[in-house]
PDB file of C-alpha atoms in Angstrom:
ATOM      1  CA  LEU A   1      21.216 355.731  62.771  1.00 55.00           C
ATOM      2  CA  LYS A   2      18.078 354.457  61.069  1.00 64.00           C
ATOM      3  CA  ASN A   3      14.784 356.203  60.710  1.00 58.00           C
ATOM      4  CA  ASP A   4      13.146 353.832  63.209  1.00 62.00           C
ATOM      5  CA  GLY A   5      15.290 355.329  65.958  1.00 60.00           C
ATOM      6  CA  THR A   6      17.729 352.415  66.236  1.00 64.00           C
ATOM      7  CA  PHE A   7      21.469 352.637  65.923  1.00 67.00           C
ATOM      8  CA  HIS A   8      23.289 349.896  64.034  1.00 63.00           C
ATOM      9  CA  TRP A   9      27.046 349.322  63.860  1.00 63.00           C
ATOM     10  CA  GLY A  10      29.511 346.912  62.300  1.00 66.00           C
ATOM     11  CA  SER A  11      32.261 346.698  59.720  1.00 61.00           C
ATOM     12  CA  ALA A  12      30.741 345.597  56.427  1.00 56.00           C
ATOM     13  CA  ALA A  13      27.280 344.871  57.827  1.00 62.00           C
ATOM     14  CA  ALA A  14      25.380 345.622  60.982  1.00 62.00           C
ATOM     15  CA  HIS A  15      26.531 343.458  63.889  1.00 71.00           C
ATOM     16  CA  GLY A  16      24.796 345.203  66.774  1.00 74.00           C
ATOM     17  CA  VAL A  17      21.802 347.344  67.480  1.00 76.00           C
ATOM     18  CA  LEU A  18      20.925 349.858  70.161  1.00 76.00           C
ATOM     19  CA  THR A  19      17.209 350.300  70.780  1.00 75.00           C
ATOM     20  CA  TRP A  20      15.023 351.998  73.344  1.00 71.00           C
ATOM     21  CA  ASP A  21      11.967 350.809  75.226  1.00 74.00           C
ATOM     22  CA  THR A  22       9.950 352.285  78.062  1.00 74.00           C
ATOM     23  CA  GLY A  23      12.351 352.875  80.947  1.00 74.00           C
ATOM     24  CA  ARG A  24      15.318 351.093  79.363  1.00 72.00           C
ATOM     25  CA  ALA A  25      17.929 351.017  76.634  1.00 74.00           C
ATOM     26  CA  ILE A  26      18.621 347.696  74.903  1.00 75.00           C
ATOM     27  CA  VAL A  27      21.917 346.648  73.352  1.00 77.00           C
ATOM     28  CA  SER A  28      21.661 343.540  71.166  1.00 76.00           C
ATOM     29  CA  GLY A  29      23.745 341.530  68.758  1.00 74.00           C
ATOM     30  CA  LEU A  30      22.400 340.960  65.290  1.00 72.00           C
ATOM     31  CA  GLY A  31      22.252 337.713  63.383  1.00 71.00           C
ATOM     32  CA  SER A  32      24.729 335.090  64.590  1.00 74.00           C
ATOM     33  CA  ASN A  33      27.038 337.611  66.237  1.00 73.00           C
ATOM     34  CA  ASN A  34      27.937 337.499  69.913  1.00 76.00           C
ATOM     35  CA  LEU A  35      27.605 340.507  72.150  1.00 75.00           C
ATOM     36  CA  ASP A  36      30.826 341.088  74.117  1.00 78.00           C
ATOM     37  CA  LEU A  37      31.617 343.640  76.772  1.00 80.00           C
ATOM     38  CA  LYS A  38      35.362 344.249  76.832  1.00 82.00           C
ATOM     39  CA  ALA A  39      38.003 346.602  78.170  1.00 86.00           C
ATOM     40  CA  GLN A  40      41.611 347.038  77.214  1.00 88.00           C
ATOM     41  CA  SER A  41      44.188 344.964  79.121  1.00 92.00           C
ATOM     42  CA  GLY A  42      44.903 346.483  82.513  1.00 92.00           C
ATOM     43  CA  TYR A  43      41.511 348.213  82.734  1.00 91.00           C
ATOM     44  CA  SER A  44      38.170 347.124  84.172  1.00 91.00           C
ATOM     45  CA  VAL A  45      34.579 346.613  83.169  1.00 87.00           C
ATOM     46  CA  VAL A  46      32.557 348.336  85.873  1.00 89.00           C
ATOM     47  CA  VAL A  47      28.821 348.121  86.435  1.00 89.00           C
ATOM     48  CA  ASN A  48      27.229 350.905  88.497  1.00 89.00           C
ATOM     49  CA  GLU A  49      30.380 352.980  88.826  1.00 88.00           C
ATOM     50  CA  SER A  50      28.408 355.806  90.439  1.00 90.00           C
ATOM     51  CA  GLY A  51      27.371 353.574  93.351  1.00 92.00           C
ATOM     52  CA  SER A  52      23.677 354.221  92.795  1.00 93.00           C
ATOM     53  CA  ASN A  53      20.916 351.999  94.100  1.00 95.00           C
ATOM     54  CA  VAL A  54      20.793 350.074  90.827  1.00 92.00           C
ATOM     55  CA  ASP A  55      20.451 346.289  90.881  1.00 95.00           C
ATOM     56  CA  PHE A  56      22.209 344.011  88.406  1.00 94.00           C
ATOM     57  CA  ARG A  57      20.435 340.912  87.120  1.00 94.00           C
ATOM     58  CA  VAL A  58      21.304 338.074  84.748  1.00 94.00           C
ATOM     59  CA  GLU A  59      18.486 335.870  83.467  1.00 93.00           C
ATOM     60  CA  GLY A  60      18.828 332.215  82.629  1.00 95.00           C
ATOM     61  CA  ASP A  61      16.759 330.191  80.203  1.00 95.00           C
ATOM     62  CA  THR A  62      14.082 329.587  82.829  1.00 95.00           C
ATOM     63  CA  ASP A  63      15.247 331.565  85.886  1.00 96.00           C
ATOM     64  CA  THR A  64      14.751 335.335  85.975  1.00 96.00           C
ATOM     65  CA  HIS A  65      17.352 335.800  88.735  1.00 97.00           C
ATOM     66  CA  LEU A  66      20.097 333.385  87.805  1.00 97.00           C
ATOM     67  CA  ILE A  67      22.577 336.000  89.080  1.00 97.00           C
ATOM     68  CA  PHE A  68      21.317 338.978  91.049  1.00 97.00           C
ATOM     69  CA  ALA A  69      23.222 341.818  92.724  1.00 97.00           C
ATOM     70  CA  ASP A  70      21.049 343.628  95.268  1.00 97.00           C
ATOM     71  CA  ALA A  71      22.558 347.123  95.326  1.00 96.00           C
ATOM     72  CA  SER A  72      20.650 348.420  98.364  1.00 96.00           C
ATOM     73  CA  ALA A  73      21.677 345.423 100.529  1.00 96.00           C
ATOM     74  CA  ASP A  74      25.145 344.930  98.976  1.00 97.00           C
ATOM     75  CA  ARG A  75      24.424 341.237  98.508  1.00 97.00           C
ATOM     76  CA  VAL A  76      24.654 338.757  95.656  1.00 97.00           C
ATOM     77  CA  GLY A  77      22.080 336.032  95.047  1.00 97.00           C
ATOM     78  CA  ILE A  78      22.072 332.944  92.858  1.00 97.00           C
ATOM     79  CA  LYS A  79      18.547 332.016  91.737  1.00 97.00           C
ATOM     80  CA  THR A  80      16.996 334.376  94.299  1.00 97.00           C
ATOM     81  CA  SER A  81      15.675 337.934  94.099  1.00 96.00           C
ATOM     82  CA  SER A  82      16.135 338.582  97.831  1.00 96.00           C
ATOM     83  CA  PRO A  83      19.536 337.363  99.059  1.00 96.00           C
ATOM     84  CA  ALA A  84      19.612 337.143 102.859  1.00 94.00           C
ATOM     85  CA  TYR A  85      23.409 336.901 103.123  1.00 94.00           C
ATOM     86  CA  ASP A  86      26.405 338.470 101.389  1.00 96.00           C
ATOM     87  CA  PHE A  87      26.322 335.453  99.056  1.00 96.00           C
ATOM     88  CA  HIS A  88      23.066 333.496  98.931  1.00 96.00           C
ATOM     89  CA  VAL A  89      22.553 330.368  96.811  1.00 96.00           C
ATOM     90  CA  ASN A  90      18.975 329.176  96.450  1.00 96.00           C
ATOM     91  CA  GLY A  91      19.858 325.591  95.537  1.00 95.00           C
ATOM     92  CA  HIS A  92      22.865 323.293  95.653  1.00 95.00           C
ATOM     93  CA  ALA A  93      26.481 324.487  95.643  1.00 93.00           C
ATOM     94  CA  TYR A  94      29.505 322.455  94.574  1.00 94.00           C
ATOM     95  CA  ALA A  95      33.241 323.099  94.872  1.00 92.00           C
ATOM     96  CA  ALA A  96      35.652 321.078  92.748  1.00 93.00           C
ATOM     97  CA  SER A  97      38.403 321.723  95.289  1.00 93.00           C
ATOM     98  CA  SER A  98      37.181 322.720  98.765  1.00 92.00           C
ATOM     99  CA  PHE A  99      35.211 325.194 100.835  1.00 90.00           C
ATOM    100  CA  LEU A 100      37.394 327.310 103.102  1.00 92.00           C
ATOM    101  CA  GLY A 101      36.249 329.069 106.241  1.00 92.00           C
ATOM    102  CA  PRO A 102      37.620 330.620 109.436  1.00 95.00           C
ATOM    103  CA  ASP A 103      38.450 328.557 112.525  1.00 97.00           C
ATOM    104  CA  GLY A 104      35.283 329.623 114.308  1.00 97.00           C
ATOM    105  CA  SER A 105      34.392 328.938 117.939  1.00 97.00           C
ATOM    106  CA  ALA A 106      31.805 327.105 120.015  1.00 97.00           C
ATOM    107  CA  ALA A 107      29.603 330.205 120.063  1.00 97.00           C
ATOM    108  CA  THR A 108      30.064 330.982 116.360  1.00 96.00           C
ATOM    109  CA  PRO A 109      31.083 327.755 114.580  1.00 97.00           C
ATOM    110  CA  SER A 110      32.484 328.084 111.064  1.00 96.00           C
ATOM    111  CA  TYR A 111      29.785 325.835 109.601  1.00 95.00           C
ATOM    112  CA  ARG A 112      26.465 326.487 111.260  1.00 95.00           C
ATOM    113  CA  PHE A 113      22.769 326.514 110.498  1.00 94.00           C
ATOM    114  CA  HIS A 114      20.535 329.279 109.172  1.00 91.00           C
ATOM    115  CA  ASN A 115      18.039 328.925 112.020  1.00 94.00           C
ATOM    116  CA  ASP A 116      20.548 327.928 114.733  1.00 96.00           C
ATOM    117  CA  GLY A 117      23.676 330.056 114.562  1.00 95.00           C
ATOM    118  CA  ASP A 118      25.466 328.668 117.633  1.00 97.00           C
ATOM    119  CA  THR A 119      25.254 324.995 116.631  1.00 98.00           C
ATOM    120  CA  GLY A 120      27.726 323.505 114.172  1.00 97.00           C
ATOM    121  CA  MET A 121      31.343 322.543 113.441  1.00 97.00           C
ATOM    122  CA  TYR A 122      34.565 324.475 114.021  1.00 97.00           C
ATOM    123  CA  LEU A 123      38.342 324.091 114.494  1.00 97.00           C
ATOM    124  CA  SER A 124      39.141 324.168 118.221  1.00 96.00           C
ATOM    125  CA  ALA A 125      42.916 323.688 117.816  1.00 96.00           C
ATOM    126  CA  THR A 126      45.375 322.688 115.117  1.00 96.00           C
ATOM    127  CA  GLY A 127      44.355 319.235 113.892  1.00 96.00           C
ATOM    128  CA  THR A 128      41.288 319.113 116.164  1.00 97.00           C
ATOM    129  CA  ILE A 129      37.733 319.330 114.874  1.00 97.00           C
ATOM    130  CA  ALA A 130      34.947 320.220 117.285  1.00 97.00           C
ATOM    131  CA  PHE A 131      31.164 320.332 117.361  1.00 97.00           C
ATOM    132  CA  SER A 132      29.027 322.617 119.481  1.00 97.00           C
ATOM    133  CA  THR A 133      25.340 322.899 120.340  1.00 96.00           C
ATOM    134  CA  GLY A 134      23.756 325.908 121.971  1.00 96.00           C
ATOM    135  CA  GLY A 135      27.107 327.715 121.919  1.00 96.00           C
ATOM    136  CA  SER A 136      28.905 325.117 124.076  1.00 96.00           C
ATOM    137  CA  ALA A 137      31.547 322.593 122.976  1.00 95.00           C
ATOM    138  CA  ARG A 138      30.136 319.055 123.013  1.00 95.00           C
ATOM    139  CA  TYR A 139      32.796 316.803 121.481  1.00 95.00           C
ATOM    140  CA  THR A 140      36.157 316.973 119.742  1.00 97.00           C
ATOM    141  CA  MET A 141      38.345 314.658 117.680  1.00 96.00           C
ATOM    142  CA  ASP A 142      42.082 315.300 117.522  1.00 96.00           C
ATOM    143  CA  SER A 143      44.734 314.363 114.932  1.00 95.00           C
ATOM    144  CA  ALA A 144      45.303 311.002 116.666  1.00 94.00           C
ATOM    145  CA  GLY A 145      41.635 310.085 116.228  1.00 93.00           C
ATOM    146  CA  VAL A 146      40.839 310.436 119.936  1.00 93.00           C
ATOM    147  CA  LEU A 147      37.193 311.333 120.483  1.00 93.00           C
ATOM    148  CA  TYR A 148      36.305 313.347 123.595  1.00 94.00           C
ATOM    149  CA  VAL A 149      32.680 313.861 124.625  1.00 93.00           C
ATOM    150  CA  SER A 150      31.907 316.503 127.220  1.00 92.00           C
ATOM    151  CA  SER A 151      28.786 314.860 128.630  1.00 90.00           C
ATOM    152  CA  LYS A 152      27.753 311.307 127.706  1.00 88.00           C
ATOM    153  CA  VAL A 153      27.557 308.824 124.840  1.00 86.00           C
ATOM    154  CA  GLN A 154      24.380 306.980 123.931  1.00 86.00           C
ATOM    155  CA  ALA A 155      24.245 303.872 121.758  1.00 85.00           C
ATOM    156  CA  GLY A 156      21.379 301.878 120.293  1.00 84.00           C
ATOM    157  CA  ASN A 157      20.579 298.255 121.055  1.00 79.00           C
ATOM    158  CA  SER A 158      23.538 297.088 118.953  1.00 83.00           C
ATOM    159  CA  GLY A 159      25.845 298.243 121.744  1.00 87.00           C
ATOM    160  CA  ILE A 160      29.414 299.454 121.362  1.00 90.00           C
ATOM    161  CA  GLU A 161      31.911 297.794 119.036  1.00 89.00           C
ATOM    162  CA  ILE A 162      35.720 298.075 119.104  1.00 88.00           C
ATOM    163  CA  TRP A 163      38.032 297.149 116.244  1.00 87.00           C
ATOM    164  CA  ASP A 164      41.383 295.356 116.286  1.00 87.00           C
ATOM    165  CA  ALA A 165      43.457 293.933 113.438  1.00 88.00           C
ATOM    166  CA  THR A 166      42.859 290.304 114.477  1.00 88.00           C
ATOM    167  CA  HIS A 167      39.138 290.237 115.190  1.00 86.00           C
ATOM    168  CA  GLY A 168      37.835 293.238 113.268  1.00 88.00           C
ATOM    169  CA  PHE A 169      34.845 294.947 114.851  1.00 88.00           C
ATOM    170  CA  LYS A 170      33.439 293.122 117.874  1.00 88.00           C
ATOM    171  CA  GLN A 171      30.728 294.166 120.273  1.00 88.00           C
ATOM    172  CA  VAL A 172      32.287 294.632 123.704  1.00 89.00           C
ATOM    173  CA  LEU A 173      29.437 296.302 125.561  1.00 89.00           C
ATOM    174  CA  GLY A 174      25.740 295.661 125.182  1.00 86.00           C
ATOM    175  CA  LYS A 175      22.447 295.826 126.998  1.00 84.00           C
ATOM    176  CA  ASP A 176      19.050 294.204 126.984  1.00 80.00           C
ATOM    177  CA  SER A 177      15.983 294.710 129.145  1.00 78.00           C
ATOM    178  CA  THR A 178      17.532 292.685 132.008  1.00 74.00           C
ATOM    179  CA  TYR A 179      21.324 293.022 131.942  1.00 75.00           C
ATOM    180  CA  THR A 180      24.230 295.120 130.831  1.00 80.00           C
ATOM    181  CA  TYR A 181      26.942 292.776 129.655  1.00 81.00           C
ATOM    182  CA  LEU A 182      30.601 292.688 128.647  1.00 83.00           C
ATOM    183  CA  LYS A 183      31.791 290.418 125.840  1.00 85.00           C
ATOM    184  CA  ASN A 184      35.159 288.970 124.844  1.00 83.00           C
ATOM    185  CA  ASN A 185      36.750 288.852 121.385  1.00 82.00           C
ATOM    186  CA  ASP A 186      34.649 285.798 120.487  1.00 80.00           C
ATOM    187  CA  SER A 187      31.452 287.741 121.229  1.00 79.00           C
ATOM    188  CA  SER A 188      30.795 285.510 124.253  1.00 81.00           C
ATOM    189  CA  VAL A 189      29.311 287.198 127.294  1.00 79.00           C
ATOM    190  CA  CYS A 190      31.849 287.318 130.117  1.00 75.00           C
ATOM    191  CA  ILE A 191      29.974 289.379 132.691  1.00 74.00           C
ATOM    192  CA  HIS A 192      26.339 290.248 133.166  1.00 71.00           C
ATOM    193  CA  MET A 193      25.574 293.250 135.370  1.00 70.00           C
ATOM    194  CA  GLY A 194      22.059 293.501 136.708  1.00 60.00           C
ATOM    195  CA  ASP A 195      19.843 296.541 136.796  1.00 54.00           C
ATOM    196  CA  SER A 196      19.528 298.940 139.710  1.00 47.00           C
ATOM    197  CA  GLY A 197      17.506 296.401 141.665  1.00 45.00           C
ATOM    198  CA  ASP A 198      20.457 293.984 141.571  1.00 44.00           C
ATOM    199  CA  GLN A 199      22.918 296.698 142.663  1.00 39.00           C
ATOM    200  CA  ALA A 200      26.463 295.710 141.616  1.00 43.00           C
ATOM    201  CA  ASN A 201      26.017 291.971 141.162  1.00 45.00           C
ATOM    202  CA  TYR A 202      28.203 290.226 138.557  1.00 53.00           C
ATOM    203  CA  TYR A 203      26.406 287.325 137.005  1.00 51.00           C
ATOM    204  CA  ASN A 204      27.323 284.669 134.450  1.00 54.00           C
ATOM    205  CA  ASN A 205      25.521 281.405 133.667  1.00 57.00           C
ATOM    206  CA  GLY A 206      23.733 281.209 137.002  1.00 58.00           C
ATOM    207  CA  GLN A 207      26.873 281.946 139.041  1.00 59.00           C
ATOM    208  CA  HIS A 208      28.589 284.964 140.526  1.00 61.00           C
ATOM    209  CA  ILE A 209      32.247 284.742 139.523  1.00 57.00           C
ATOM    210  CA  PHE A 210      35.158 286.924 140.620  1.00 57.00           C
ATOM    211  CA  ARG A 211      38.568 286.637 138.980  1.00 51.00           C
ATOM    212  CA  SER A 212      41.993 288.196 139.324  1.00 48.00           C
ATOM    213  CA  GLN A 213      43.799 290.087 136.577  1.00 43.00           C
ATOM    214  CA  SER A 214      45.676 286.881 135.723  1.00 48.00           C
ATOM    215  CA  ASP A 215      42.313 285.163 135.173  1.00 48.00           C
ATOM    216  CA  SER A 216      42.713 282.949 138.271  1.00 54.00           C
ATOM    217  CA  GLU A 217      39.342 282.364 139.812  1.00 50.00           C
ATOM    218  CA  TYR A 218      39.140 283.757 143.333  1.00 54.00           C
ATOM    219  CA  MET A 219      35.537 283.072 144.212  1.00 60.00           C
ATOM    220  CA  ARG A 220      32.480 281.507 142.685  1.00 61.00           C
ATOM    221  CA  ILE A 221      29.036 281.785 144.246  1.00 62.00           C
ATOM    222  CA  THR A 222      26.211 279.508 143.147  1.00 66.00           C
ATOM    223  CA  SER A 223      22.753 279.078 144.601  1.00 62.00           C
ATOM    224  CA  THR A 224      24.038 276.544 147.173  1.00 66.00           C
ATOM    225  CA  THR A 225      27.820 276.882 147.494  1.00 68.00           C
ATOM    226  CA  LEU A 226      30.701 279.299 147.908  1.00 65.00           C
ATOM    227  CA  ASP A 227      33.815 278.059 146.082  1.00 64.00           C
ATOM    228  CA  LEU A 228      37.176 279.674 146.785  1.00 64.00           C
ATOM    229  CA  GLY A 229      40.270 279.506 144.635  1.00 60.00           C
ATOM    230  CA  SER A 230      43.583 278.039 145.805  1.00 61.00           C
ATOM    231  CA  GLY A 231      45.562 279.829 148.518  1.00 57.00           C
ATOM    232  CA  ASP A 232      44.524 281.634 151.656  1.00 59.00           C
ATOM    233  CA  PHE A 233      41.377 283.672 151.779  1.00 59.00           C
ATOM    234  CA  SER A 234      41.201 286.628 154.164  1.00 60.00           C
ATOM    235  CA  ILE A 235      38.302 288.674 155.418  1.00 57.00           C
ATOM    236  CA  LYS A 236      39.027 292.253 156.460  1.00 57.00           C
ATOM    237  CA  LYS A 237      36.884 294.429 158.651  1.00 56.00           C
ATOM    238  CA  THR A 238      37.030 298.052 157.587  1.00 56.00           C
ATOM    239  CA  GLY A 239      36.634 300.904 160.033  1.00 57.00           C
ATOM    240  CA  GLY A 240      36.809 300.786 163.811  1.00 54.00           C
ATOM    241  CA  ASN A 241      39.887 301.240 165.992  1.00 54.00           C
ATOM    242  CA  ASN A 242      41.749 298.122 164.856  1.00 50.00           C
ATOM    243  CA  THR A 243      42.982 298.629 161.282  1.00 52.00           C
ATOM    244  CA  ASN A 244      44.467 295.130 161.147  1.00 55.00           C
ATOM    245  CA  ASN A 245      41.291 293.175 161.645  1.00 53.00           C
ATOM    246  CA  TYR A 246      41.963 290.228 159.323  1.00 49.00           C
ATOM    247  CA  ALA A 247      40.669 286.681 159.601  1.00 48.00           C
ATOM    248  CA  ALA A 248      42.353 283.999 157.526  1.00 49.00           C
ATOM    249  CA  VAL A 249      40.111 281.210 156.276  1.00 50.00           C
TER     250      VAL A 249
END
């Protein structure tokens, strides 16, 4: 104990110093010595054992609250003096392995937003990831890669593409200001469907064409003619008392 009120300790020379300042006691290492806080194996180093309202703070080189334990709120902050959650990081976080969370639900998804707690991602079943908005399930994807959407799917003007091993990704459904159209594997338009003013017309290259599943043409309508495929063509009248009202042409 020196006459300046400080306490020095060490083996051959002073390695540490205990000083006092207004409202605090300061423990420091001297010279090139580290300052370690240790306990014997099997025991603990405890801060605030009495459970008092005493915060714990670690300063960085430029950040005064690099690590901060808010005793009154029982929260820990990284680079923040007012943690809003049990663990609050004011910056980026990185995990070399993974982040683990509970399964969650549509109302309380496992990964959700600070200002929107019922919107996010959760596990709806084993191997099935789900997304919710406003507390309601909106779409899921299962372990087979099947995507289910509860309401509707919207696509931009590039349409919808489907992949296969032979052709890769090809647009199969598209739309412009006049038609909605279906395409084949060569990206050629097979069917144009008009807007609501055209009702359910099927249109291709100036002709209305109707085919069977075997690709045999049944009927082709142009501006001047009605062409029928080979074989009989029947017209059936629906409704009325006679259910067998057929006329062969």
